[in-house]
Coordinates of C-alpha atoms in Angstrom, one line a residue:
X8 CA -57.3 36.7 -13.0
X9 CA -54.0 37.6 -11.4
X10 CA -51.2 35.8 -13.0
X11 CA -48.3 33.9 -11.2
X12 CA -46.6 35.6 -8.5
X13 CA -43.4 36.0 -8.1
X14 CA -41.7 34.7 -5.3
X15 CA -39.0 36.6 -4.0
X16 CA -36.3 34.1 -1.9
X17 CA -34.6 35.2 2.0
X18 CA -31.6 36.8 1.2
X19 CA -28.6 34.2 1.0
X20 CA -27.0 35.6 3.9
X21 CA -30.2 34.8 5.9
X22 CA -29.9 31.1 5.8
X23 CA -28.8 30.8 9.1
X24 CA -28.9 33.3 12.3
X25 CA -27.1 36.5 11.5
X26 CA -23.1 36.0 12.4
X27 CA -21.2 39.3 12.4
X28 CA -17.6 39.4 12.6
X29 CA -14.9 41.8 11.9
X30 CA -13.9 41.9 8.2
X31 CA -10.2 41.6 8.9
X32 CA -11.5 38.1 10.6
X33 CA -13.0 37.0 7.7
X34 CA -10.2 37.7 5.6
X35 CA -8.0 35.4 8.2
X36 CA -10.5 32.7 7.4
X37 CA -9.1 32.6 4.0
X38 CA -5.8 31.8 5.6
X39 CA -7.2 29.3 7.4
X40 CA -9.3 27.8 4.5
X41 CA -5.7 28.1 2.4
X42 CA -4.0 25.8 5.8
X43 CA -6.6 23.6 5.4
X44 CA -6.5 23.1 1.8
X45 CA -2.5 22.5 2.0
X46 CA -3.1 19.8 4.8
X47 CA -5.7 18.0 2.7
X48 CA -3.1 18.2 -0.3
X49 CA -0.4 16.8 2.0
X50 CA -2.9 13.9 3.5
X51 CA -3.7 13.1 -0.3
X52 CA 0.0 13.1 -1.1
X53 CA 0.9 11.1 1.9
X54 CA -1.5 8.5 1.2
X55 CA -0.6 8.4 -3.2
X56 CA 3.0 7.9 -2.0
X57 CA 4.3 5.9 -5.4
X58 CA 6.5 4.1 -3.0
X59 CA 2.6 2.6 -1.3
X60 CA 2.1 0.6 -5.1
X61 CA 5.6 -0.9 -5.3
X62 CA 5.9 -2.1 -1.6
X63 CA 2.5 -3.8 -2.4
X64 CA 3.8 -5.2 -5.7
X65 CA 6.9 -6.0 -3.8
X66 CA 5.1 -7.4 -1.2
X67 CA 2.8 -10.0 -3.2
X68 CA 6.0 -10.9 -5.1
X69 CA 7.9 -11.5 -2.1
X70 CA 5.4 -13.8 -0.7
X71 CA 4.9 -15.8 -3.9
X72 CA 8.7 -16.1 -4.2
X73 CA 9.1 -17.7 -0.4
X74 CA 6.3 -19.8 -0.9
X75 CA 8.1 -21.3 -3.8
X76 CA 11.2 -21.4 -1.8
X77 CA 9.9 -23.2 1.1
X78 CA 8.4 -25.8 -1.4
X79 CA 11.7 -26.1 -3.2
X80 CA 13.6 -26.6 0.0
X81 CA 11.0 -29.4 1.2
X82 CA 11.7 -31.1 -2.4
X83 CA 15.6 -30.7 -1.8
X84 CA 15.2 -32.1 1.3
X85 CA 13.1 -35.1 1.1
X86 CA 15.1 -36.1 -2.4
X87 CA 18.2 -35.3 0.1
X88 CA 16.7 -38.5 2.2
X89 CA 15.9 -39.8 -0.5
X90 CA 19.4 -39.8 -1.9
X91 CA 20.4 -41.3 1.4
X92 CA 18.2 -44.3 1.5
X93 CA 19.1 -44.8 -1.6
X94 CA 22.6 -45.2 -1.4
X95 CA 22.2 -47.4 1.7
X96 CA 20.5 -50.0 0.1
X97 CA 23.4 -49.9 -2.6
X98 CA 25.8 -50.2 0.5
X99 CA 23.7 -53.3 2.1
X100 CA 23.5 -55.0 -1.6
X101 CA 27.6 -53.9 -1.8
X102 CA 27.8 -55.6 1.6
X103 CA 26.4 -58.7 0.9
X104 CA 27.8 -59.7 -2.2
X105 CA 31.3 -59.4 -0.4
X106 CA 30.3 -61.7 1.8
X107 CA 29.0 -64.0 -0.6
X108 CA 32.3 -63.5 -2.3
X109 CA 34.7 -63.7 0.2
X110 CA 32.2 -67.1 1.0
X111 CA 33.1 -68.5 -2.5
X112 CA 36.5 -67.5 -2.8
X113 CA 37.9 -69.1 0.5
X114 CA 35.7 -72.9 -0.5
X115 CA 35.8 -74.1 2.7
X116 CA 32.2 -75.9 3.8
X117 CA 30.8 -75.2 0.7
X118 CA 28.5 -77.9 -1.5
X119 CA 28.3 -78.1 -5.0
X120 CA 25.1 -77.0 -5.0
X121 CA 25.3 -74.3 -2.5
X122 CA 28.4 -73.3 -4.4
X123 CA 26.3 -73.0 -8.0
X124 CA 23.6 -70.9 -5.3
X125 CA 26.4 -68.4 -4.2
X126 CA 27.3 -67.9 -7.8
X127 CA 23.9 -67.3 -9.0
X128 CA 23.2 -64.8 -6.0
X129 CA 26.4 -63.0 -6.8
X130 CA 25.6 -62.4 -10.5
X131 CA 21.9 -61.0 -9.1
X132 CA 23.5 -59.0 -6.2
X133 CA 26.1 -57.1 -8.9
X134 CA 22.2 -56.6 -11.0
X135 CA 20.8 -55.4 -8.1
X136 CA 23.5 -53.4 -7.3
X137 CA 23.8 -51.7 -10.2
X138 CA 19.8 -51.4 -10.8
X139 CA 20.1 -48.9 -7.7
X140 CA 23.4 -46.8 -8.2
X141 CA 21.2 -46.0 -11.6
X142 CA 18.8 -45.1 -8.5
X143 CA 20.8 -43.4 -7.1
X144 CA 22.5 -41.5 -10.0
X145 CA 19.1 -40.2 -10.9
X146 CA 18.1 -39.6 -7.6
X147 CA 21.4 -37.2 -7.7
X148 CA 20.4 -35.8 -10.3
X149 CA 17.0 -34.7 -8.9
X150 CA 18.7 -33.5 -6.1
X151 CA 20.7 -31.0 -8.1
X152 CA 18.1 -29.5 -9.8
X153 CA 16.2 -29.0 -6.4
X154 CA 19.0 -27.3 -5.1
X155 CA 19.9 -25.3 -8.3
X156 CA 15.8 -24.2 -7.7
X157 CA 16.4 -23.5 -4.0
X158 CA 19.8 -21.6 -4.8
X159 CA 17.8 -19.7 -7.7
X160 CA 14.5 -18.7 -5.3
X161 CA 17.0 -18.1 -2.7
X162 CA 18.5 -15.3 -4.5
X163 CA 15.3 -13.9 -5.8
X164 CA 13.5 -13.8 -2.4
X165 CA 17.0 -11.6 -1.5
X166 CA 16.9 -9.5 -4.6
X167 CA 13.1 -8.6 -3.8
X168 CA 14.0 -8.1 -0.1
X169 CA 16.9 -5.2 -0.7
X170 CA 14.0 -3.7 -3.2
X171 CA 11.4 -3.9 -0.7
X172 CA 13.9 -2.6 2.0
X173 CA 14.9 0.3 -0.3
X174 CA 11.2 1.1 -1.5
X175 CA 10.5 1.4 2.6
X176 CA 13.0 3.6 3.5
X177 CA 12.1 6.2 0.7
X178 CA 8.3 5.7 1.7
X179 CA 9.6 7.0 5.6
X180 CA 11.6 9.2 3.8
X181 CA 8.8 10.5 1.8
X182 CA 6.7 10.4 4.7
X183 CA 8.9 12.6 7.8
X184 CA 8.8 15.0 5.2
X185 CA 5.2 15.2 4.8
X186 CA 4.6 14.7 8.4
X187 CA 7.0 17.9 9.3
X188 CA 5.2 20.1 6.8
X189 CA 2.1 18.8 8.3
X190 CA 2.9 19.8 11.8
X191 CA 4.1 23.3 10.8
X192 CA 0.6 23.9 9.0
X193 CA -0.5 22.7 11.8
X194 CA 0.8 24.4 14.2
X195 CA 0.5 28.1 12.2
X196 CA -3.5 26.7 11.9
X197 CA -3.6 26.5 15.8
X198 CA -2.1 30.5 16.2
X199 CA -4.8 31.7 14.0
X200 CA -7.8 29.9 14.7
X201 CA -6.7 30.9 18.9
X202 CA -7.5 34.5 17.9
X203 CA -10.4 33.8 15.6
X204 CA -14.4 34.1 16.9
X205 CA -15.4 31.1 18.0
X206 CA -18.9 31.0 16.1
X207 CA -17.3 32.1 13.0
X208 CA -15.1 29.0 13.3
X209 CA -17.8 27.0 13.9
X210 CA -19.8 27.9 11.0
X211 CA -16.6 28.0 8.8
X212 CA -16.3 24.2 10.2
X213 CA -19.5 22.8 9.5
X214 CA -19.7 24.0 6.2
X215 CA -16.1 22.7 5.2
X216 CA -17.4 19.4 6.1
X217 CA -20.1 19.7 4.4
X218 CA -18.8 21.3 1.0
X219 CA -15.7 18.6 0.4
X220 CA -12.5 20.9 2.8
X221 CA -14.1 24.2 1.3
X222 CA -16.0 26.4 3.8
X223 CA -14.9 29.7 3.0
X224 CA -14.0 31.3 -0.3
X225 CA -12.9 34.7 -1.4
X226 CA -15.3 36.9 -3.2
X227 CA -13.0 38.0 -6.4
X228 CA -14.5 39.8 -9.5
X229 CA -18.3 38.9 -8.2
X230 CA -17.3 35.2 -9.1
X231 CA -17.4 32.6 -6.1
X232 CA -13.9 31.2 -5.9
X233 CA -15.7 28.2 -4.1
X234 CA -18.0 26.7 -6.6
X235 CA -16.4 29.4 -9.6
X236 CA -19.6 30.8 -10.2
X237 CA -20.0 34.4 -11.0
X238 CA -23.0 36.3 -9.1
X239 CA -26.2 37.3 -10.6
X240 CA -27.1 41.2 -10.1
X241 CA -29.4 40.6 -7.2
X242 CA -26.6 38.4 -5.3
X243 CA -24.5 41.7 -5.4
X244 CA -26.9 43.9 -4.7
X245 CA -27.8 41.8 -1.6
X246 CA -23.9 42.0 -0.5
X247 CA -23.8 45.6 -1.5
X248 CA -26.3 45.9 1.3
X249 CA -24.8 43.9 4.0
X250 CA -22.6 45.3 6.6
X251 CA -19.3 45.0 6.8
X252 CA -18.9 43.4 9.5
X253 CA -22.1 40.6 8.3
X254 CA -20.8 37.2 7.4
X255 CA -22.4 36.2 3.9
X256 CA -22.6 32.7 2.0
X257 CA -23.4 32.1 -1.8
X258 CA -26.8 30.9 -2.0
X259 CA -25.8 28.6 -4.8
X260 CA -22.9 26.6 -2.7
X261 CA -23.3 28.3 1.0
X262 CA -20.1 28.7 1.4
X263 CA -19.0 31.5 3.5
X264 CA -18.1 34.6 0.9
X265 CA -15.1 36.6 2.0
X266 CA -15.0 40.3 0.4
X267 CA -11.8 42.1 -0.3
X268 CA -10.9 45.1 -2.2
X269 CA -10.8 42.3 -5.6
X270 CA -14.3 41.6 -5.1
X271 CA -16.1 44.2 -7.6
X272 CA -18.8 45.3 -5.7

């Protein structure tokens, strides 16, 4: 009985329909790979900005801060009122005892027993009296704290603002930079994809998307500068027998393999 037969596999480069294309093409794919790889660096770069984390930390902070500010000024303000009714009712109490005094010092009309009721409603007026000012002293005293809090948050909510405002304009800083180098790549991308093949573009572009940004890689030393792994005999043997001019991939990663005079076969 025959034993297992080996199965031989289609040639890598025969995955998909044969695509020629002059070698000095291929070799400008590697300069478009290389543009491609420099504007995925700068998009990474643009996006891990250092200045991203502290607006975001400054951002939470700043928004705690205010909230604690707005709820210190309501305290301030409604012990303010506070204060205020406060020291009218001393001023209403202060108001009717001079009466009742000025009523008892002049005499005049006055009974013996209305006289002993003025007295008795004088001594309870200066009580009362003095029951709120110690009101109104501590009422005061509330109030000074609140606004010491207000005056405190105030300047912390202002401290975070000129950090948050210098944090942005590095960020924009940061980021025109970025976005210049991005347009240049750009722009040198557009000149040499206008002169490339179209079909070779469009193969180097579905395999890009598919293989993380990398569709082509060069072929140095039989090792796939792609994936970084080095080619088994029959691999090279199978490029050894393609044209020149035929576009190969790596059968491990199908990426598109670019020879050059490095690549040891």
């Amino acid at each position: 009985m025959d034993g297992p037969r080996a199965v031989r596999h289609t040639p890598f480069y025969l995955w998909s329909p044969q695509l020629n294309a002059e070698p000095a093409d291929q070799i400008r794919l590697l300069d478009v790979q290389a543009l491609d790889v420099r504007l995925s660096q700068l998009a990474h770069k643009r996006k891990s900005l250092p200045e991203h984390a502290e607006l975001d930390s400054l951002t939470k902070d700043l928004a705690q801060q205010r909230d604690l500010l707005v709820a210190a000024q309501t305290q301030a303000s409604d012990t303010a009122r506070e204060q205020t009714k406060a020291e009218q009712d001393v001023d209403q109490v202060r108001q009717r005892a001079v009466r009742d005094q000025q009523r008892l010092d002049s005499g005049v009309g006055i009974s013996a027993r209305d006289l002993a009721n003025l007295q008795s409603e004088v001594v309870s007026l200066a009580k009362r009296q003095g029951d709120l000012e110690d009101v109104v002293l501590e009422v005061m005293e509330r109030l000074e704290g609140a606004q010491e809090r207000v005056t405190g948050l105030t300047e912390r909510v202002s401290a975070l603002e000129a950090k948050a405002a210098d944090a942005t304009a590095r960020r924009d800083a940061a980021t025109s930079e970025i976005d210049t180098e991005v347009a240049k790549v750009t722009k040198d991308r557009e000149v040499i994809v206008a002169s490339m093949p179209a079909d070779l573009m469009a193969l180097y572009e579905k395999i890009r998307v598919k293989q993380g940004g990398v569709g082509a890689a060069r072929l140095y030393q039989r090792r796939c500068e792609g994936c970084r792994l080095e080619l088994d005999m029959a691999e090279v043997n199978e490029i050894k027998a393609a044209a020149r001019d035929q576009v190969v991939r790596h059968e491990n990663c199908g990426r598109i393999l670019v020879r050059t005079a490095d690549s040891g076969i």
